[in-house]
């Protein structure tokens, strides 16, 4: 009797665990599709996918949520790049290095605040067109910094530029 009860309890437990893992699996798979579908519209698929996947919140967001996450990630990347520019600016041994790094730093710093403080608020108010402008400004600043052709920013600038262009495409679906 006891063994029979244990066995049925065990089966019951197993079925719960299985259905739980199955539903999480389905949810993750559905979002993997949402990420794939969303990034499929963009120009730089690989950067789009890997950046969105790097945020754990992406795995349970809907399209609006995913778009907001994408905007936040663009702001974070701008902040990272601002950090690199700030270090370079403070460590410059000649005027040109200082002036160019300083221009890059200011562009990234202003863009980052624009996205984080204004852009996300516009987004939440569903003013997607205004939110888009703050990401567009970051793209402009990234292009400006890239024009100096500084090796120390090249890699970050290139990823940031690609991702920013993708975020604009993703945002554009909402309006
Ligand atoms: C991505 O787009 C291609 C066509 O450009 C299409 O064949 C494919 O099914 C799309 N994939 C997803 C996940 O939407
Ligand atoms: C999408 O997710 C957000 C939370 O991130 C929620 O507020 C909103 O209602 C959801 N939209 C739909 C259409 O389910
Ligand atoms: C920007 O990055 C720095 C670290 O470099 C961090 O301390 C700061 O909180 C970040 N700012 C924003 C607004 O995310
Ligand atoms: C400071 O600048 C020099 C080149 O002028 C470079 O070799 C060095 O790595 C830089 N240091 C930091 C911390 O960026
Ligand atoms: C970065 O930008 C913000 C907002 O425009 C500004 O308040 C802050 O002083 C800037 N940071 C630096 C170090 O210039």
mmCIF file of C-alpha atoms and ligand atoms in Angstrom:
data_model
loop_
_atom_site.group_PDB
_atom_site.id
_atom_site.type_symbol
_atom_site.label_atom_id
_atom_site.label_comp_id
_atom_site.label_asym_id
_atom_site.label_seq_id
_atom_site.Cartn_x
_atom_site.Cartn_y
_atom_site.Cartn_z
ATOM 1 C CA UNK A 1 0.000 0.000 0.000
ATOM 2 C CA UNK A 2 2.682 2.416 1.112
ATOM 3 C CA UNK A 3 4.757 1.609 -1.936
ATOM 4 C CA UNK A 4 1.766 2.103 -4.208
ATOM 5 C CA UNK A 5 1.088 5.523 -2.653
ATOM 6 C CA UNK A 6 4.752 6.482 -2.925
ATOM 7 C CA UNK A 7 4.774 5.415 -6.531
ATOM 8 C CA UNK A 8 1.705 7.451 -7.427
ATOM 9 C CA UNK A 9 3.040 10.467 -5.529
ATOM 10 C CA UNK A 10 6.267 10.115 -7.407
ATOM 11 C CA UNK A 11 4.431 9.958 -10.724
ATOM 12 C CA UNK A 12 2.399 12.984 -9.734
ATOM 13 C CA UNK A 13 5.549 14.913 -8.834
ATOM 14 C CA UNK A 14 7.209 13.886 -12.079
ATOM 15 C CA UNK A 15 4.230 15.032 -14.135
ATOM 16 C CA UNK A 16 4.250 18.431 -12.394
ATOM 17 C CA UNK A 17 7.966 18.898 -12.973
ATOM 18 C CA UNK A 18 7.572 17.850 -16.597
ATOM 19 C CA UNK A 19 4.678 20.157 -17.320
ATOM 20 C CA UNK A 20 6.498 23.042 -15.616
ATOM 21 C CA UNK A 21 9.659 22.545 -17.602
ATOM 22 C CA UNK A 22 7.622 22.045 -20.749
ATOM 23 C CA UNK A 23 5.807 25.356 -20.315
ATOM 24 C CA UNK A 24 9.038 27.249 -19.533
ATOM 25 C CA UNK A 25 10.539 25.598 -22.551
ATOM 26 C CA UNK A 26 7.597 26.700 -24.704
ATOM 27 C CA UNK A 27 7.790 30.243 -23.376
ATOM 28 C CA UNK A 28 11.518 30.469 -24.077
ATOM 29 C CA UNK A 29 11.027 28.981 -27.531
ATOM 30 C CA UNK A 30 8.197 31.428 -28.277
ATOM 31 C CA UNK A 31 10.437 34.319 -27.296
ATOM 32 C CA UNK A 32 13.346 32.931 -29.220
ATOM 33 C CA UNK A 33 10.920 33.235 -32.148
ATOM 34 C CA UNK A 34 9.948 36.763 -31.181
ATOM 35 C CA UNK A 35 13.623 37.775 -31.024
ATOM 36 C CA UNK A 36 14.327 36.004 -34.326
ATOM 37 C CA UNK A 37 11.281 37.532 -35.991
ATOM 38 C CA UNK A 38 12.012 41.012 -34.643
ATOM 39 C CA UNK A 39 15.681 40.913 -35.590
ATOM 40 C CA UNK A 40 14.811 39.454 -38.968
ATOM 41 C CA UNK A 41 13.551 42.895 -39.979
ATOM 42 C CA UNK A 42 16.844 44.537 -39.111
ATOM 43 C CA UNK A 43 19.980 45.083 -41.133
ATOM 44 C CA UNK A 44 22.453 43.601 -38.650
ATOM 45 C CA UNK A 45 20.768 40.377 -37.573
ATOM 46 C CA UNK A 46 23.634 38.917 -35.568
ATOM 47 C CA UNK A 47 24.280 42.057 -33.499
ATOM 48 C CA UNK A 48 20.543 42.450 -32.931
ATOM 49 C CA UNK A 49 20.041 38.870 -31.771
ATOM 50 C CA UNK A 50 23.094 38.593 -29.559
ATOM 51 C CA UNK A 51 22.456 41.970 -27.895
ATOM 52 C CA UNK A 52 18.787 41.242 -27.199
ATOM 53 C CA UNK A 53 19.603 37.748 -25.955
ATOM 54 C CA UNK A 54 22.206 39.155 -23.580
ATOM 55 C CA UNK A 55 19.386 40.618 -21.468
ATOM 56 C CA UNK A 56 17.547 37.965 -19.422
ATOM 57 C CA UNK A 57 14.316 40.015 -19.561
ATOM 58 C CA UNK A 58 14.112 39.434 -23.323
ATOM 59 C CA UNK A 59 13.099 35.825 -22.780
ATOM 60 C CA UNK A 60 9.695 36.771 -21.355
ATOM 61 C CA UNK A 61 8.911 40.126 -22.998
ATOM 62 C CA UNK A 62 6.244 40.853 -25.607
ATOM 63 C CA UNK A 63 7.048 42.998 -28.647
ATOM 64 C CA UNK A 64 6.532 46.296 -26.805
ATOM 65 C CA UNK A 65 8.626 45.080 -23.874
ATOM 66 C CA UNK A 66 11.352 43.808 -26.174
ATOM 67 C CA UNK A 67 11.485 47.143 -28.004
ATOM 68 C CA UNK A 68 11.846 49.019 -24.707
ATOM 69 C CA UNK A 69 14.644 46.631 -23.663
ATOM 70 C CA UNK A 70 16.357 47.289 -27.011
ATOM 71 C CA UNK A 71 16.240 51.046 -26.333
ATOM 72 C CA UNK A 72 17.646 50.566 -22.840
ATOM 73 C CA UNK A 73 20.442 48.390 -24.225
ATOM 74 C CA UNK A 74 21.329 51.092 -26.761
ATOM 75 C CA UNK A 75 21.563 53.540 -23.839
ATOM 76 C CA UNK A 76 23.773 51.131 -21.881
ATOM 77 C CA UNK A 77 26.059 50.649 -24.850
ATOM 78 C CA UNK A 78 26.304 54.419 -25.280
ATOM 79 C CA UNK A 79 27.272 54.657 -21.613
ATOM 80 C CA UNK A 80 29.973 51.973 -22.016
ATOM 81 C CA UNK A 81 31.399 53.816 -24.994
ATOM 82 C CA UNK A 82 31.242 57.113 -23.110
ATOM 83 C CA UNK A 83 33.368 55.421 -20.420
ATOM 84 C CA UNK A 84 36.027 54.438 -22.955
ATOM 85 C CA UNK A 85 36.052 57.974 -24.403
ATOM 86 C CA UNK A 86 36.259 59.539 -20.935
ATOM 87 C CA UNK A 87 39.339 57.469 -20.025
ATOM 88 C CA UNK A 88 40.984 58.301 -23.332
ATOM 89 C CA UNK A 89 40.206 61.994 -22.886
ATOM 90 C CA UNK A 90 41.812 62.076 -19.443
ATOM 91 C CA UNK A 91 44.802 60.142 -20.640
ATOM 92 C CA UNK A 92 45.433 62.173 -23.801
ATOM 93 C CA UNK A 93 48.979 63.379 -24.320
ATOM 94 C CA UNK A 94 48.237 65.603 -27.320
ATOM 95 C CA UNK A 95 45.574 68.144 -28.154
ATOM 96 C CA UNK A 96 43.920 66.256 -31.049
ATOM 97 C CA UNK A 97 43.466 63.115 -28.970
ATOM 98 C CA UNK A 98 41.976 65.155 -26.167
ATOM 99 C CA UNK A 99 39.666 67.149 -28.482
ATOM 100 C CA UNK A 100 38.390 64.117 -30.382
ATOM 101 C CA UNK A 101 37.926 61.944 -27.302
ATOM 102 C CA UNK A 102 36.162 64.806 -25.604
ATOM 103 C CA UNK A 103 33.802 65.261 -28.581
ATOM 104 C CA UNK A 104 33.062 61.510 -28.524
ATOM 105 C CA UNK A 105 32.522 61.529 -24.776
ATOM 106 C CA UNK A 106 30.124 64.466 -24.872
ATOM 107 C CA UNK A 107 28.153 63.021 -27.784
ATOM 108 C CA UNK A 108 27.729 59.683 -26.038
ATOM 109 C CA UNK A 109 27.015 61.178 -22.658
ATOM 110 C CA UNK A 110 24.297 63.492 -23.993
ATOM 111 C CA UNK A 111 22.788 60.682 -26.115
ATOM 112 C CA UNK A 112 22.763 58.304 -23.174
ATOM 113 C CA UNK A 113 20.879 60.824 -20.999
ATOM 114 C CA UNK A 114 18.557 61.580 -23.913
ATOM 115 C CA UNK A 115 17.590 57.913 -24.207
ATOM 116 C CA UNK A 116 17.482 57.061 -20.517
ATOM 117 C CA UNK A 117 15.747 60.180 -19.257
ATOM 118 C CA UNK A 118 13.645 61.379 -22.167
ATOM 119 C CA UNK A 119 13.453 58.516 -24.659
ATOM 120 C CA UNK A 120 12.172 55.871 -22.264
ATOM 121 C CA UNK A 121 9.615 58.286 -20.840
ATOM 122 C CA UNK A 122 8.334 59.061 -24.339
ATOM 123 C CA UNK A 123 8.232 55.346 -24.981
ATOM 124 C CA UNK A 124 6.082 54.711 -21.923
ATOM 125 C CA UNK A 125 3.779 57.532 -23.026
ATOM 126 C CA UNK A 126 3.592 55.785 -26.421
ATOM 127 C CA UNK A 127 5.180 58.762 -28.105
ATOM 128 C CA UNK A 128 7.210 56.365 -30.223
ATOM 129 C CA UNK A 129 8.147 58.988 -32.765
ATOM 130 C CA UNK A 130 9.792 61.151 -30.070
ATOM 131 C CA UNK A 131 11.448 58.091 -28.523
ATOM 132 C CA UNK A 132 12.825 57.279 -31.979
ATOM 133 C CA UNK A 133 14.415 60.741 -32.229
ATOM 134 C CA UNK A 134 16.546 60.086 -29.121
ATOM 135 C CA UNK A 135 17.912 56.881 -30.690
ATOM 136 C CA UNK A 136 18.426 58.702 -33.982
ATOM 137 C CA UNK A 137 20.512 61.295 -32.121
ATOM 138 C CA UNK A 138 22.718 58.511 -30.742
ATOM 139 C CA UNK A 139 23.245 57.197 -34.273
ATOM 140 C CA UNK A 140 24.303 60.664 -35.396
ATOM 141 C CA UNK A 141 26.757 61.012 -32.499
ATOM 142 C CA UNK A 142 28.185 57.553 -33.153
ATOM 143 C CA UNK A 143 28.770 58.437 -36.810
ATOM 144 C CA UNK A 144 30.403 61.682 -35.729
ATOM 145 C CA UNK A 145 32.799 59.868 -33.369
ATOM 146 C CA UNK A 146 33.561 57.190 -36.001
ATOM 147 C CA UNK A 147 34.678 59.861 -38.447
ATOM 148 C CA UNK A 148 37.757 60.570 -36.308
ATOM 149 C CA UNK A 149 38.882 57.031 -37.164
ATOM 150 C CA UNK A 150 40.341 56.396 -33.716
ATOM 151 C CA UNK A 151 41.402 52.783 -33.283
ATOM 152 C CA UNK A 152 40.549 52.783 -29.568
ATOM 153 C CA UNK A 153 36.843 53.367 -30.302
ATOM 154 C CA UNK A 154 36.580 51.494 -33.590
ATOM 155 C CA UNK A 155 35.164 48.212 -32.327
ATOM 156 C CA UNK A 156 32.700 49.659 -29.819
ATOM 157 C CA UNK A 157 31.603 52.328 -32.298
ATOM 158 C CA UNK A 158 30.972 49.796 -34.987
ATOM 159 C CA UNK A 159 28.826 47.528 -32.786
ATOM 160 C CA UNK A 160 27.013 50.520 -31.317
ATOM 161 C CA UNK A 161 26.278 51.979 -34.751
ATOM 162 C CA UNK A 162 24.882 48.677 -35.993
ATOM 163 C CA UNK A 163 22.758 48.113 -32.935
ATOM 164 C CA UNK A 164 21.449 51.687 -32.990
ATOM 165 C CA UNK A 165 20.349 51.317 -36.608
ATOM 166 C CA UNK A 166 18.603 48.049 -35.687
ATOM 167 C CA UNK A 167 16.834 49.608 -32.695
ATOM 168 C CA UNK A 168 15.468 52.323 -34.969
ATOM 169 C CA UNK A 169 14.052 49.656 -37.293
ATOM 170 C CA UNK A 170 12.489 47.792 -34.358
ATOM 171 C CA UNK A 171 10.998 50.991 -32.907
ATOM 172 C CA UNK A 172 9.622 51.940 -36.284
ATOM 173 C CA UNK A 173 7.240 48.975 -36.175
ATOM 174 C CA UNK A 174 5.365 50.639 -33.323
ATOM 175 C CA UNK A 175 4.343 53.763 -35.215
HETATM 176 C C1 LIG B 1 13.275 35.699 -41.766
HETATM 177 O O1 LIG B 1 13.073 36.231 -43.065
HETATM 178 C C2 LIG B 1 13.157 35.263 -44.106
HETATM 179 C C3 LIG B 1 12.946 35.976 -45.412
HETATM 180 O O2 LIG B 1 13.717 37.125 -45.507
HETATM 181 C C4 LIG B 1 12.107 34.200 -43.900
HETATM 182 O O3 LIG B 1 12.271 33.202 -44.856
HETATM 183 C C5 LIG B 1 12.273 33.578 -42.509
HETATM 184 O O4 LIG B 1 11.214 32.670 -42.279
HETATM 185 C C6 LIG B 1 12.228 34.663 -41.455
HETATM 186 N N1 LIG B 1 12.459 34.069 -40.150
HETATM 187 C C7 LIG B 1 11.720 34.387 -39.074
HETATM 188 C C8 LIG B 1 12.093 33.744 -37.801
HETATM 189 O O5 LIG B 1 10.793 35.188 -39.134
HETATM 190 C C1 LIG B 2 3.348 43.779 -22.957
HETATM 191 O O1 LIG B 2 4.099 43.718 -21.771
HETATM 192 C C2 LIG B 2 3.939 44.881 -20.948
HETATM 193 C C3 LIG B 2 4.870 44.708 -19.752
HETATM 194 O O2 LIG B 2 6.182 44.594 -20.179
HETATM 195 C C4 LIG B 2 2.500 45.042 -20.510
HETATM 196 O O3 LIG B 2 2.367 46.231 -19.756
HETATM 197 C C5 LIG B 2 1.614 45.110 -21.740
HETATM 198 O O4 LIG B 2 0.266 45.131 -21.340
HETATM 199 C C6 LIG B 2 1.848 43.915 -22.644
HETATM 200 N N1 LIG B 2 1.106 44.106 -23.883
HETATM 201 C C7 LIG B 2 0.338 43.159 -24.394
HETATM 202 C C8 LIG B 2 -0.339 43.503 -25.678
HETATM 203 O O5 LIG B 2 0.207 42.066 -23.854
HETATM 204 C C1 LIG B 3 27.102 54.624 -16.758
HETATM 205 O O1 LIG B 3 28.180 53.775 -16.458
HETATM 206 C C2 LIG B 3 28.789 54.028 -15.209
HETATM 207 C C3 LIG B 3 29.955 53.084 -15.082
HETATM 208 O O2 LIG B 3 30.890 53.341 -16.090
HETATM 209 C C4 LIG B 3 27.784 53.819 -14.098
HETATM 210 O O3 LIG B 3 28.364 54.126 -12.858
HETATM 211 C C5 LIG B 3 26.573 54.714 -14.343
HETATM 212 O O4 LIG B 3 25.580 54.440 -13.383
HETATM 213 C C6 LIG B 3 26.014 54.501 -15.716
HETATM 214 N N1 LIG B 3 24.961 55.492 -15.943
HETATM 215 C C7 LIG B 3 23.742 55.167 -16.346
HETATM 216 C C8 LIG B 3 22.773 56.314 -16.461
HETATM 217 O O5 LIG B 3 23.407 54.015 -16.618
HETATM 218 C C1 LIG B 4 47.084 56.072 -21.964
HETATM 219 O O1 LIG B 4 47.537 56.444 -23.266
HETATM 220 C C2 LIG B 4 48.633 55.683 -23.764
HETATM 221 C C3 LIG B 4 48.974 56.214 -25.150
HETATM 222 O O2 LIG B 4 49.147 57.593 -25.114
HETATM 223 C C4 LIG B 4 48.290 54.208 -23.816
HETATM 224 O O3 LIG B 4 49.411 53.463 -24.217
HETATM 225 C C5 LIG B 4 47.812 53.741 -22.454
HETATM 226 O O4 LIG B 4 47.373 52.395 -22.538
HETATM 227 C C6 LIG B 4 46.662 54.611 -21.981
HETATM 228 N N1 LIG B 4 46.215 54.187 -20.662
HETATM 229 C C7 LIG B 4 44.939 54.028 -20.352
HETATM 230 C C8 LIG B 4 44.640 53.619 -18.949
HETATM 231 O O5 LIG B 4 44.040 54.198 -21.172
HETATM 232 C C1 LIG B 5 26.744 64.120 -18.958
HETATM 233 O O1 LIG B 5 25.497 64.696 -19.405
HETATM 234 C C2 LIG B 5 24.654 65.102 -18.367
HETATM 235 C C3 LIG B 5 23.298 65.505 -18.970
HETATM 236 O O2 LIG B 5 23.448 66.320 -20.078
HETATM 237 C C4 LIG B 5 25.314 66.218 -17.602
HETATM 238 O O3 LIG B 5 24.486 66.648 -16.532
HETATM 239 C C5 LIG B 5 26.644 65.721 -17.041
HETATM 240 O O4 LIG B 5 27.348 66.783 -16.415
HETATM 241 C C6 LIG B 5 27.513 65.149 -18.159
HETATM 242 N N1 LIG B 5 28.697 64.523 -17.564
HETATM 243 C C7 LIG B 5 29.920 65.001 -17.746
HETATM 244 C C8 LIG B 5 30.998 64.301 -16.991
HETATM 245 O O5 LIG B 5 30.137 65.949 -18.484
#
